[in-house]
JSON list of C-alpha atoms in Angstrom, two decimals:
[
{"chain": "A", "resi": 295, "resn": "MET", "atom": "CA", "xyz": [0.20, -0.02, 0.56]},
{"chain": "A", "resi": 296, "resn": "GLN", "atom": "CA", "xyz": [1.52, 3.48, -0.91]},
{"chain": "A", "resi": 297, "resn": "GLN", "atom": "CA", "xyz": [1.50, 5.94, 1.99]},
{"chain": "A", "resi": 298, "resn": "THR", "atom": "CA", "xyz": [0.32, 9.05, 1.08]},
{"chain": "A", "resi": 299, "resn": "VAL", "atom": "CA", "xyz": [3.10, 11.51, 2.09]},
{"chain": "A", "resi": 300, "resn": "LEU", "atom": "CA", "xyz": [1.65, 14.63, 3.47]},
{"chain": "A", "resi": 301, "resn": "TRP", "atom": "CA", "xyz": [4.02, 17.79, 3.43]},
{"chain": "A", "resi": 302, "resn": "LEU", "atom": "CA", "xyz": [3.40, 20.09, 6.57]},
{"chain": "A", "resi": 303, "resn": "GLU", "atom": "CA", "xyz": [5.87, 22.66, 6.26]},
{"chain": "A", "resi": 304, "resn": "SER", "atom": "CA", "xyz": [8.68, 23.76, 4.64]},
{"chain": "A", "resi": 305, "resn": "LEU", "atom": "CA", "xyz": [11.36, 26.07, 6.47]},
{"chain": "A", "resi": 306, "resn": "GLU", "atom": "CA", "xyz": [13.89, 28.13, 5.78]},
{"chain": "A", "resi": 307, "resn": "THR", "atom": "CA", "xyz": [17.38, 27.75, 6.75]},
{"chain": "A", "resi": 308, "resn": "ALA", "atom": "CA", "xyz": [20.32, 29.88, 7.54]},
{"chain": "A", "resi": 309, "resn": "ALA", "atom": "CA", "xyz": [22.18, 28.86, 4.72]},
{"chain": "A", "resi": 310, "resn": "GLY", "atom": "CA", "xyz": [18.60, 29.31, 2.03]},
{"chain": "A", "resi": 311, "resn": "THR", "atom": "CA", "xyz": [17.98, 26.10, 1.91]},
{"chain": "A", "resi": 312, "resn": "GLU", "atom": "CA", "xyz": [14.98, 24.52, 2.51]},
{"chain": "A", "resi": 313, "resn": "VAL", "atom": "CA", "xyz": [14.03, 21.75, 5.05]},
{"chain": "A", "resi": 314, "resn": "HIS", "atom": "CA", "xyz": [10.77, 19.72, 4.33]},
{"chain": "A", "resi": 315, "resn": "ARG", "atom": "CA", "xyz": [8.58, 18.91, 7.52]},
{"chain": "A", "resi": 316, "resn": "GLY", "atom": "CA", "xyz": [6.23, 15.77, 7.28]},
{"chain": "A", "resi": 317, "resn": "SER", "atom": "CA", "xyz": [6.68, 12.09, 6.20]},
{"chain": "A", "resi": 318, "resn": "LEU", "atom": "CA", "xyz": [9.19, 10.71, 3.80]},
{"chain": "A", "resi": 319, "resn": "SER", "atom": "CA", "xyz": [8.67, 7.12, 3.80]},
{"chain": "A", "resi": 320, "resn": "SER", "atom": "CA", "xyz": [6.87, 7.49, 0.55]},
{"chain": "A", "resi": 321, "resn": "ALA", "atom": "CA", "xyz": [8.14, 10.30, -0.74]},
{"chain": "A", "resi": 322, "resn": "PRO", "atom": "CA", "xyz": [8.71, 10.04, -4.78]},
{"chain": "A", "resi": 323, "resn": "HIS", "atom": "CA", "xyz": [11.88, 10.31, -6.55]},
{"chain": "A", "resi": 324, "resn": "GLU", "atom": "CA", "xyz": [11.75, 13.53, -7.20]},
{"chain": "A", "resi": 325, "resn": "ARG", "atom": "CA", "xyz": [11.27, 14.87, -3.20]},
{"chain": "A", "resi": 326, "resn": "TYR", "atom": "CA", "xyz": [14.11, 12.55, -2.33]},
{"chain": "A", "resi": 327, "resn": "HIS", "atom": "CA", "xyz": [16.84, 14.21, -5.24]},
{"chain": "A", "resi": 328, "resn": "SER", "atom": "CA", "xyz": [14.84, 17.34, -4.23]},
{"chain": "A", "resi": 329, "resn": "LEU", "atom": "CA", "xyz": [16.44, 16.46, -0.46]},
{"chain": "A", "resi": 330, "resn": "VAL", "atom": "CA", "xyz": [19.34, 14.42, -1.76]},
{"chain": "A", "resi": 331, "resn": "SER", "atom": "CA", "xyz": [22.80, 14.26, -3.64]},
{"chain": "A", "resi": 332, "resn": "VAL", "atom": "CA", "xyz": [23.26, 10.95, -5.70]},
{"chain": "A", "resi": 333, "resn": "GLN", "atom": "CA", "xyz": [26.93, 11.11, -6.86]},
{"chain": "A", "resi": 334, "resn": "GLY", "atom": "CA", "xyz": [29.41, 8.06, -7.67]},
{"chain": "A", "resi": 335, "resn": "GLY", "atom": "CA", "xyz": [27.32, 5.53, -5.67]},
{"chain": "A", "resi": 336, "resn": "LEU", "atom": "CA", "xyz": [27.22, 8.13, -2.44]},
{"chain": "A", "resi": 337, "resn": "HIS", "atom": "CA", "xyz": [24.06, 9.99, -1.33]},
{"chain": "A", "resi": 338, "resn": "SER", "atom": "CA", "xyz": [24.64, 13.23, 0.45]},
{"chain": "A", "resi": 339, "resn": "CYS", "atom": "CA", "xyz": [22.31, 15.46, 2.41]},
{"chain": "A", "resi": 340, "resn": "ARG", "atom": "CA", "xyz": [21.78, 18.97, 1.28]},
{"chain": "A", "resi": 341, "resn": "GLN", "atom": "CA", "xyz": [20.70, 20.10, 4.62]},
{"chain": "A", "resi": 342, "resn": "CYS", "atom": "CA", "xyz": [24.28, 18.95, 6.56]},
{"chain": "A", "resi": 343, "resn": "THR", "atom": "CA", "xyz": [27.05, 16.74, 5.52]},
{"chain": "A", "resi": 344, "resn": "TYR", "atom": "CA", "xyz": [25.81, 13.80, 5.71]},
{"chain": "A", "resi": 345, "resn": "VAL", "atom": "CA", "xyz": [26.94, 10.99, 3.41]},
{"chain": "A", "resi": 346, "resn": "THR", "atom": "CA", "xyz": [26.26, 7.44, 3.27]},
{"chain": "A", "resi": 347, "resn": "GLU", "atom": "CA", "xyz": [26.64, 4.61, 0.11]},
{"chain": "A", "resi": 348, "resn": "TYR", "atom": "CA", "xyz": [22.69, 3.62, 0.83]},
{"chain": "A", "resi": 349, "resn": "SER", "atom": "CA", "xyz": [19.47, 5.09, 0.61]},
{"chain": "A", "resi": 350, "resn": "SER", "atom": "CA", "xyz": [17.72, 3.69, 3.32]},
{"chain": "A", "resi": 351, "resn": "ASN", "atom": "CA", "xyz": [20.24, 4.80, 5.68]},
{"chain": "A", "resi": 352, "resn": "MET", "atom": "CA", "xyz": [19.58, 8.69, 4.09]},
{"chain": "A", "resi": 353, "resn": "ARG", "atom": "CA", "xyz": [16.32, 7.88, 4.24]},
{"chain": "A", "resi": 354, "resn": "THR", "atom": "CA", "xyz": [16.81, 7.41, 7.89]},
{"chain": "A", "resi": 355, "resn": "HIS", "atom": "CA", "xyz": [18.80, 10.33, 8.07]},
{"chain": "A", "resi": 356, "resn": "LEU", "atom": "CA", "xyz": [16.30, 13.24, 6.56]},
{"chain": "A", "resi": 357, "resn": "ARG", "atom": "CA", "xyz": [13.82, 12.34, 9.83]},
{"chain": "A", "resi": 358, "resn": "THR", "atom": "CA", "xyz": [16.71, 14.43, 12.37]},
{"chain": "A", "resi": 359, "resn": "HIS", "atom": "CA", "xyz": [15.56, 16.86, 9.61]},
{"chain": "A", "resi": 360, "resn": "THR", "atom": "CA", "xyz": [11.61, 16.60, 8.53]},
{"chain": "A", "resi": 361, "resn": "GLY", "atom": "CA", "xyz": [10.68, 15.66, 12.26]},
{"chain": "A", "resi": 362, "resn": "GLU", "atom": "CA", "xyz": [9.20, 12.33, 10.88]},
{"chain": "A", "resi": 363, "resn": "ARG", "atom": "CA", "xyz": [8.43, 9.33, 13.83]},
{"chain": "A", "resi": 364, "resn": "PRO", "atom": "CA", "xyz": [7.15, 7.18, 12.05]},
{"chain": "A", "resi": 365, "resn": "PHE", "atom": "CA", "xyz": [7.24, 4.47, 15.07]},
{"chain": "A", "resi": 366, "resn": "GLN", "atom": "CA", "xyz": [5.21, 5.12, 17.34]},
{"chain": "A", "resi": 367, "resn": "CYS", "atom": "CA", "xyz": [4.84, 3.00, 21.01]},
{"chain": "A", "resi": 368, "resn": "HIS", "atom": "CA", "xyz": [1.44, 1.21, 21.40]},
{"chain": "A", "resi": 369, "resn": "LEU", "atom": "CA", "xyz": [1.86, 2.49, 25.26]},
{"chain": "A", "resi": 370, "resn": "CYS", "atom": "CA", "xyz": [2.42, 5.45, 25.33]},
{"chain": "A", "resi": 371, "resn": "PRO", "atom": "CA", "xyz": [2.40, 8.35, 23.16]},
{"chain": "A", "resi": 372, "resn": "ALA", "atom": "CA", "xyz": [6.64, 8.38, 22.65]},
{"chain": "A", "resi": 373, "resn": "ALA", "atom": "CA", "xyz": [7.60, 8.16, 19.18]},
{"chain": "A", "resi": 374, "resn": "PHE", "atom": "CA", "xyz": [10.68, 7.69, 17.01]},
{"chain": "A", "resi": 375, "resn": "PHE", "atom": "CA", "xyz": [13.19, 7.91, 14.85]},
{"chain": "A", "resi": 376, "resn": "GLN", "atom": "CA", "xyz": [14.27, 4.24, 14.44]},
{"chain": "A", "resi": 377, "resn": "LYS", "atom": "CA", "xyz": [12.40, 1.23, 14.80]},
{"chain": "A", "resi": 378, "resn": "ILE", "atom": "CA", "xyz": [15.60, -0.18, 17.15]},
{"chain": "A", "resi": 379, "resn": "HIS", "atom": "CA", "xyz": [15.01, 3.09, 20.06]},
{"chain": "A", "resi": 380, "resn": "LEU", "atom": "CA", "xyz": [11.28, 1.50, 19.99]},
{"chain": "A", "resi": 381, "resn": "ALA", "atom": "CA", "xyz": [12.27, -1.89, 20.36]},
{"chain": "A", "resi": 382, "resn": "ILE", "atom": "CA", "xyz": [14.56, -0.09, 23.21]},
{"chain": "A", "resi": 383, "resn": "HIS", "atom": "CA", "xyz": [12.01, 2.07, 24.09]},
{"chain": "A", "resi": 384, "resn": "ILE", "atom": "CA", "xyz": [9.18, -0.79, 24.77]},
{"chain": "A", "resi": 385, "resn": "ARG", "atom": "CA", "xyz": [11.71, -2.15, 27.23]},
{"chain": "A", "resi": 386, "resn": "THR", "atom": "CA", "xyz": [10.62, 0.64, 29.83]},
{"chain": "A", "resi": 387, "resn": "HIS", "atom": "CA", "xyz": [7.61, -0.48, 30.07]},
{"chain": "A", "resi": 388, "resn": "THR", "atom": "CA", "xyz": [7.91, -4.45, 29.96]},
{"chain": "A", "resi": 389, "resn": "GLY", "atom": "CA", "xyz": [11.34, -4.55, 32.62]},
{"chain": "A", "resi": 390, "resn": "GLU", "atom": "CA", "xyz": [13.35, -6.59, 30.10]},
{"chain": "A", "resi": 391, "resn": "ARG", "atom": "CA", "xyz": [16.88, -6.15, 30.88]},
{"chain": "A", "resi": 392, "resn": "PRO", "atom": "CA", "xyz": [18.44, -8.84, 28.59]},
{"chain": "A", "resi": 393, "resn": "TYR", "atom": "CA", "xyz": [21.79, -7.24, 29.36]},
{"chain": "A", "resi": 394, "resn": "SER", "atom": "CA", "xyz": [23.58, -9.06, 32.09]},
{"chain": "A", "resi": 395, "resn": "CYS", "atom": "CA", "xyz": [27.00, -8.29, 33.57]},
{"chain": "A", "resi": 396, "resn": "ASP", "atom": "CA", "xyz": [29.11, -11.33, 33.93]},
{"chain": "A", "resi": 397, "resn": "VAL", "atom": "CA", "xyz": [31.31, -9.78, 37.43]},
{"chain": "A", "resi": 398, "resn": "CYS", "atom": "CA", "xyz": [28.47, -8.80, 38.59]},
{"chain": "A", "resi": 399, "resn": "SER", "atom": "CA", "xyz": [24.05, -8.81, 39.68]},
{"chain": "A", "resi": 400, "resn": "ALA", "atom": "CA", "xyz": [23.71, -5.23, 37.27]},
{"chain": "A", "resi": 401, "resn": "SER", "atom": "CA", "xyz": [21.09, -5.99, 34.35]},
{"chain": "A", "resi": 402, "resn": "PHE", "atom": "CA", "xyz": [20.95, -3.11, 31.65]},
{"chain": "A", "resi": 403, "resn": "SER", "atom": "CA", "xyz": [17.87, -2.95, 29.41]},
{"chain": "A", "resi": 404, "resn": "GLN", "atom": "CA", "xyz": [20.71, -1.06, 26.22]},
{"chain": "A", "resi": 405, "resn": "LYS", "atom": "CA", "xyz": [23.91, -3.42, 25.73]},
{"chain": "A", "resi": 406, "resn": "ILE", "atom": "CA", "xyz": [25.88, 0.26, 25.49]},
{"chain": "A", "resi": 407, "resn": "VAL", "atom": "CA", "xyz": [25.05, 0.84, 29.02]},
{"chain": "A", "resi": 408, "resn": "LEU", "atom": "CA", "xyz": [26.11, -3.19, 30.06]},
{"chain": "A", "resi": 409, "resn": "VAL", "atom": "CA", "xyz": [29.52, -1.99, 28.18]},
{"chain": "A", "resi": 410, "resn": "ARG", "atom": "CA", "xyz": [29.57, 1.66, 29.93]},
{"chain": "A", "resi": 411, "resn": "HIS", "atom": "CA", "xyz": [29.00, -0.53, 33.12]},
{"chain": "A", "resi": 412, "resn": "MET", "atom": "CA", "xyz": [31.72, -3.33, 32.58]},
{"chain": "A", "resi": 413, "resn": "ARG", "atom": "CA", "xyz": [34.65, -0.04, 32.76]},
{"chain": "A", "resi": 414, "resn": "THR", "atom": "CA", "xyz": [33.71, -0.11, 36.24]},
{"chain": "A", "resi": 415, "resn": "HIS", "atom": "CA", "xyz": [35.29, -3.15, 36.97]},
{"chain": "A", "resi": 416, "resn": "THR", "atom": "CA", "xyz": [37.96, -3.15, 34.30]},
{"chain": "A", "resi": 417, "resn": "GLY", "atom": "CA", "xyz": [38.74, 0.76, 35.09]},
{"chain": "A", "resi": 418, "resn": "GLU", "atom": "CA", "xyz": [39.26, 0.86, 31.46]},
{"chain": "A", "resi": 419, "resn": "ARG", "atom": "CA", "xyz": [38.95, 5.01, 30.96]},
{"chain": "A", "resi": 420, "resn": "PRO", "atom": "CA", "xyz": [38.78, 5.40, 26.57]},
{"chain": "A", "resi": 421, "resn": "PHE", "atom": "CA", "xyz": [38.31, 9.00, 26.50]},
{"chain": "A", "resi": 422, "resn": "CYS", "atom": "CA", "xyz": [41.44, 10.99, 26.76]},
{"chain": "A", "resi": 423, "resn": "CYS", "atom": "CA", "xyz": [41.69, 14.96, 26.90]},
{"chain": "A", "resi": 424, "resn": "ASP", "atom": "CA", "xyz": [44.26, 16.54, 23.94]},
{"chain": "A", "resi": 425, "resn": "HIS", "atom": "CA", "xyz": [45.18, 19.15, 26.60]},
{"chain": "A", "resi": 426, "resn": "CYS", "atom": "CA", "xyz": [46.38, 17.36, 29.59]},
{"chain": "A", "resi": 427, "resn": "ASP", "atom": "CA", "xyz": [46.42, 13.41, 31.12]},
{"chain": "A", "resi": 428, "resn": "ALA", "atom": "CA", "xyz": [43.13, 13.52, 32.70]},
{"chain": "A", "resi": 429, "resn": "SER", "atom": "CA", "xyz": [40.55, 10.48, 30.82]},
{"chain": "A", "resi": 430, "resn": "PHE", "atom": "CA", "xyz": [37.53, 9.75, 31.79]},
{"chain": "A", "resi": 431, "resn": "SER", "atom": "CA", "xyz": [35.45, 6.15, 31.03]},
{"chain": "A", "resi": 432, "resn": "HIS", "atom": "CA", "xyz": [31.89, 7.64, 29.63]},
{"chain": "A", "resi": 433, "resn": "LYS", "atom": "CA", "xyz": [32.44, 10.61, 26.87]},
{"chain": "A", "resi": 434, "resn": "ASP", "atom": "CA", "xyz": [30.20, 13.13, 28.58]},
{"chain": "A", "resi": 435, "resn": "GLY", "atom": "CA", "xyz": [32.38, 13.10, 31.77]},
{"chain": "A", "resi": 436, "resn": "LEU", "atom": "CA", "xyz": [35.36, 14.49, 28.62]},
{"chain": "A", "resi": 437, "resn": "VAL", "atom": "CA", "xyz": [32.65, 16.83, 27.31]},
{"chain": "A", "resi": 438, "resn": "ARG", "atom": "CA", "xyz": [32.51, 18.35, 31.17]},
{"chain": "A", "resi": 439, "resn": "HIS", "atom": "CA", "xyz": [36.03, 18.39, 31.30]},
{"chain": "A", "resi": 440, "resn": "MET", "atom": "CA", "xyz": [36.91, 20.19, 28.55]},
{"chain": "A", "resi": 441, "resn": "ARG", "atom": "CA", "xyz": [34.80, 23.00, 29.68]},
{"chain": "A", "resi": 442, "resn": "ILE", "atom": "CA", "xyz": [37.74, 23.57, 32.03]},
{"chain": "A", "resi": 443, "resn": "HIS", "atom": "CA", "xyz": [40.13, 23.72, 29.02]},
{"chain": "A", "resi": 444, "resn": "THR", "atom": "CA", "xyz": [37.64, 25.78, 26.94]},
{"chain": "A", "resi": 445, "resn": "GLU", "atom": "CA", "xyz": [36.07, 27.71, 29.94]},
{"chain": "A", "resi": 446, "resn": "GLU", "atom": "CA", "xyz": [32.72, 27.50, 28.10]},
{"chain": "A", "resi": 447, "resn": "ARG", "atom": "CA", "xyz": [29.80, 28.09, 30.58]},
{"chain": "A", "resi": 448, "resn": "PRO", "atom": "CA", "xyz": [26.46, 26.91, 28.89]},
{"chain": "A", "resi": 449, "resn": "PHE", "atom": "CA", "xyz": [24.65, 26.62, 32.19]},
{"chain": "A", "resi": 450, "resn": "SER", "atom": "CA", "xyz": [23.01, 30.13, 32.52]},
{"chain": "A", "resi": 451, "resn": "CYS", "atom": "CA", "xyz": [21.02, 31.66, 35.48]},
{"chain": "A", "resi": 452, "resn": "ASP", "atom": "CA", "xyz": [17.59, 32.90, 34.71]},
{"chain": "A", "resi": 453, "resn": "HIS", "atom": "CA", "xyz": [18.03, 35.38, 37.70]},
{"chain": "A", "resi": 454, "resn": "CYS", "atom": "CA", "xyz": [21.08, 36.68, 37.31]},
{"chain": "A", "resi": 455, "resn": "SER", "atom": "CA", "xyz": [24.34, 37.33, 35.67]},
{"chain": "A", "resi": 456, "resn": "ALA", "atom": "CA", "xyz": [26.34, 33.82, 37.13]},
{"chain": "A", "resi": 457, "resn": "SER", "atom": "CA", "xyz": [26.79, 30.99, 34.42]},
{"chain": "A", "resi": 458, "resn": "PHE", "atom": "CA", "xyz": [28.26, 27.45, 35.11]},
{"chain": "A", "resi": 459, "resn": "SER", "atom": "CA", "xyz": [30.53, 24.72, 33.05]},
{"chain": "A", "resi": 460, "resn": "ARG", "atom": "CA", "xyz": [27.58, 21.88, 34.86]},
{"chain": "A", "resi": 461, "resn": "ASN", "atom": "CA", "xyz": [24.07, 22.00, 35.21]},
{"chain": "A", "resi": 462, "resn": "LEU", "atom": "CA", "xyz": [23.85, 20.71, 38.81]},
{"chain": "A", "resi": 463, "resn": "ASP", "atom": "CA", "xyz": [26.38, 23.71, 39.60]},
{"chain": "A", "resi": 464, "resn": "LEU", "atom": "CA", "xyz": [23.58, 25.35, 38.27]},
{"chain": "A", "resi": 465, "resn": "ARG", "atom": "CA", "xyz": [21.11, 23.98, 40.56]},
{"chain": "A", "resi": 466, "resn": "GLN", "atom": "CA", "xyz": [23.11, 24.16, 43.34]},
{"chain": "A", "resi": 467, "resn": "HIS", "atom": "CA", "xyz": [23.28, 28.19, 42.77]},
{"chain": "A", "resi": 468, "resn": "VAL", "atom": "CA", "xyz": [19.66, 28.75, 42.36]},
{"chain": "A", "resi": 469, "resn": "SER", "atom": "CA", "xyz": [18.31, 26.46, 45.37]},
{"chain": "A", "resi": 470, "resn": "ARG", "atom": "CA", "xyz": [21.12, 28.50, 47.48]},
{"chain": "A", "resi": 471, "resn": "ARG", "atom": "CA", "xyz": [21.02, 32.35, 46.49]},
{"chain": "A", "resi": 472, "resn": "HIS", "atom": "CA", "xyz": [17.42, 32.53, 44.76]},
{"chain": "A", "resi": 473, "resn": "ALA", "atom": "CA", "xyz": [15.44, 30.44, 46.65]},
{"chain": "A", "resi": 474, "resn": "ASN", "atom": "CA", "xyz": [12.40, 32.35, 47.28]},
{"chain": "A", "resi": 475, "resn": "LYS", "atom": "CA", "xyz": [12.37, 34.07, 44.15]},
{"chain": "A", "resi": 476, "resn": "LYS", "atom": "CA", "xyz": [9.60, 32.64, 41.78]},
{"chain": "A", "resi": 477, "resn": "ARG", "atom": "CA", "xyz": [11.12, 32.02, 37.91]}
]
């Protein structure tokens, strides 16, 4: 059955190209090629720098621009770009935790979470700072650490001019300094 393609809106990007909001799952050939350049067997997104050999991967990628989430949870309103993300989400409803640690009794709903957990046992710290000797077991640890070197402070107080490198520090600041103020 051919799905009806419904284009809800077009947005103008800073680069002057259009980003189409709507469904791409059965988009006509012409619509696909208005969003994708194909040369030498490579599919290149016209909205960003993403490139792949496979049109199926490109159609999935284009959902990041269109906002299409065709995989709907039947238990709640959640919807996803990819079928695998729906399958992982369903485990939040079922409580399924198929990935188990061989060292301790911990179990997880996602393999990547088990991989990260295993680093607590192995001591592996694969995320290394290019500016000093610091290393981290998780990428987010390195991202937070890099703010020391870049002096980035992305978390700003709504009540004063204070800004922080960590969200936790902002929350503590607000609760200590502005506890009596309403937002």
